[in-house]
Each structure stands twice: as structure tokens, then as C-alpha cells.
Coordinates of C-alpha atoms in Angstrom, one line a residue:
X1 CA -75.9 -28.3 216.5
X2 CA -76.8 -29.5 220.0
X3 CA -79.1 -32.5 220.3
X4 CA -81.9 -32.5 222.9
X5 CA -84.7 -34.8 223.9
X6 CA -87.1 -32.2 222.5
X7 CA -85.3 -32.1 219.1
X8 CA -82.2 -30.5 217.6
X9 CA -81.2 -27.0 218.7
X10 CA -80.4 -25.1 215.5
X11 CA -77.7 -22.5 216.0
X12 CA -77.9 -19.8 213.4
X13 CA -74.9 -17.9 212.1
X14 CA -72.7 -16.6 215.0
X15 CA -72.7 -12.9 215.8
X16 CA -70.5 -10.9 213.5
X17 CA -66.8 -11.8 213.9
X18 CA -67.4 -14.7 216.2
X19 CA -66.0 -18.2 215.5
X20 CA -67.0 -21.6 217.0
X21 CA -64.0 -22.5 219.1
X22 CA -64.7 -26.2 219.9
X23 CA -67.1 -29.0 218.9
X24 CA -70.0 -29.5 221.3
X25 CA -68.8 -30.8 224.7
X26 CA -70.8 -33.0 227.0
X27 CA -70.5 -33.2 230.8
X28 CA -72.4 -34.9 233.6
X29 CA -71.9 -33.8 237.2
X30 CA -74.1 -34.9 240.1
X31 CA -77.1 -35.6 237.8
X32 CA -76.8 -32.4 235.8
X33 CA -76.1 -33.1 232.2
X34 CA -74.8 -30.4 229.9
X35 CA -73.8 -29.9 226.3
X36 CA -72.3 -26.6 225.2
X37 CA -70.6 -24.7 222.4
X38 CA -68.5 -21.6 222.7
X39 CA -68.0 -18.7 220.3
X40 CA -65.1 -16.2 220.5
X41 CA -63.7 -13.1 218.9
X42 CA -61.3 -10.3 219.4
X43 CA -63.3 -7.1 219.0
X44 CA -62.2 -3.9 217.2
X45 CA -60.6 -2.6 220.4
X46 CA -58.5 -5.7 220.8
X47 CA -60.5 -7.2 223.7
X48 CA -61.5 -10.8 224.0
X49 CA -65.3 -11.5 223.8
X50 CA -67.2 -14.8 224.0
X51 CA -70.6 -16.4 224.5
X52 CA -71.7 -20.0 225.2
X53 CA -74.9 -21.8 224.3
X54 CA -75.7 -24.8 226.5
X55 CA -78.4 -27.4 226.8
X56 CA -78.9 -28.5 230.4
X57 CA -81.0 -31.4 231.7
X58 CA -81.7 -33.3 234.9
X59 CA -83.6 -33.1 238.2
X60 CA -82.2 -29.7 239.2
X61 CA -83.2 -28.2 235.8
X62 CA -86.7 -29.6 236.2
X63 CA -87.0 -28.0 239.7
X64 CA -85.7 -24.7 238.4
X65 CA -88.2 -24.7 235.4
X66 CA -91.0 -25.1 237.9
X67 CA -89.9 -22.1 240.0
X68 CA -87.3 -20.0 238.1
X69 CA -87.4 -17.2 240.7
X70 CA -85.9 -19.7 243.2
X71 CA -82.7 -19.4 241.3
X72 CA -83.0 -15.7 240.8
X73 CA -84.3 -15.8 237.2
X74 CA -86.6 -13.0 236.1
X75 CA -89.0 -13.2 233.1
X76 CA -88.0 -11.1 230.1
X77 CA -91.1 -9.2 229.3
X78 CA -92.8 -10.3 226.0
X79 CA -89.9 -12.5 224.9
X80 CA -90.4 -16.2 224.1
X81 CA -88.5 -18.8 222.1
X82 CA -90.5 -21.6 220.5
X83 CA -93.4 -20.5 222.7
X84 CA -91.4 -20.8 226.0
X85 CA -90.9 -17.8 228.3
X86 CA -87.3 -16.5 228.3
X87 CA -85.8 -15.7 231.7
X88 CA -82.7 -13.7 232.6
X89 CA -80.2 -13.8 235.4
X90 CA -77.3 -11.5 236.2
X91 CA -74.5 -12.7 238.4
X92 CA -71.9 -10.2 239.6
X93 CA -68.9 -11.7 241.3
X94 CA -67.3 -8.4 242.0
X95 CA -65.5 -8.3 238.7
X96 CA -65.7 -5.6 236.0
X97 CA -67.7 -8.0 233.8
X98 CA -70.9 -9.6 235.3
X99 CA -72.2 -12.7 233.8
X100 CA -75.4 -12.4 231.8
X101 CA -77.6 -15.4 231.2
X102 CA -80.8 -16.0 229.3
X103 CA -82.6 -19.3 229.6
X104 CA -85.8 -21.1 228.7
X105 CA -87.3 -24.5 229.0
X106 CA -87.6 -26.8 226.0
X107 CA -89.2 -29.7 227.9
X108 CA -90.1 -30.5 231.5
X109 CA -86.5 -31.3 232.4
X110 CA -84.4 -29.5 229.7
X111 CA -83.4 -25.9 229.3
X112 CA -81.3 -23.9 226.9
X113 CA -79.0 -21.2 228.3
X114 CA -77.0 -18.5 226.6
X115 CA -74.3 -16.9 228.7
X116 CA -71.6 -14.2 228.3
X117 CA -69.3 -12.3 230.6
X118 CA -68.3 -9.8 227.9
X119 CA -71.2 -8.9 225.7
X120 CA -74.0 -6.6 226.5
X121 CA -77.5 -7.8 226.9
X122 CA -78.8 -6.6 223.6
X123 CA -76.1 -8.6 221.7
X124 CA -76.9 -11.7 223.7
X125 CA -80.6 -11.4 223.0
X126 CA -79.8 -11.5 219.3
X127 CA -78.3 -14.9 219.9
X128 CA -81.3 -16.0 221.9
X129 CA -83.7 -14.9 219.2
X130 CA -81.7 -16.8 216.5
X131 CA -82.0 -20.2 218.3
X132 CA -84.7 -22.7 217.4
X133 CA -85.5 -26.3 218.5
X134 CA -86.5 -28.4 215.6
X135 CA -88.8 -31.1 216.8

């Protein structure tokens, strides 16, 4: 479980075959505070797959929540978590596996992000849909 100012982020069962690989980690860099957990598995084809769930907070997060398009986020049509609009962002660094990210605000300065470089968007949306902030 990750703790936020808005309440505890409940993480449902991981996707099939995934295991939590480390206890929640906290970092603070230049005013951006993060907590994250990571889940990993080796799929049926023998390939490594992972996804991370993070809670981010700070002035940069507050600014992004006010104007998500400024950081290349796009609203996911008709998809909310705890009443907050979910946004997506895809980053391609010229590798075979682009990074997919889904994020939404949980307060005026906090957001949850779910990221992967190996899963498809549909699998990642299952993770997003399973998360809930208990206030």
C-alpha cells in the first residue's frame, strides 16, 4: 500500500503471474516527491515484463494537473478513477518498447501514475481500474 495525503492507495492483486519485487520506495528530487512499487514476471515466452505504480507530489505535479496537455498527456475517453479523469502518455525513445503511462490526480498536488515498458495498454488499464484511494 502507498500512503498519500488524500488517503491510502489500495493496490489490488497484481496481474496474473506478477510479483511485488520490492517494498515501497520513497525519493525526493528537486521538490518532486515519489513513492513507488514494482511488479515483475517472466512471461510464457520467457520475456521479462514489469509495471510500476507511483504516487507523485510537489509543485511540478500541481502544475501538470492544471494543464496535463502541457506534458503531452491526453484524456482517456470515459475513463475515471475515484471520479478523476485518467490521462495517458506514450514516450518512444527509439526502442522496441515504448513507455506507456496512465495518470490521474488524487488531490491538487498529488497524482498516481502506472507505467510499463513491456505490457500493452489494455493490460495496464486493468491495473489502473483496480486501484482505489481510500480516504
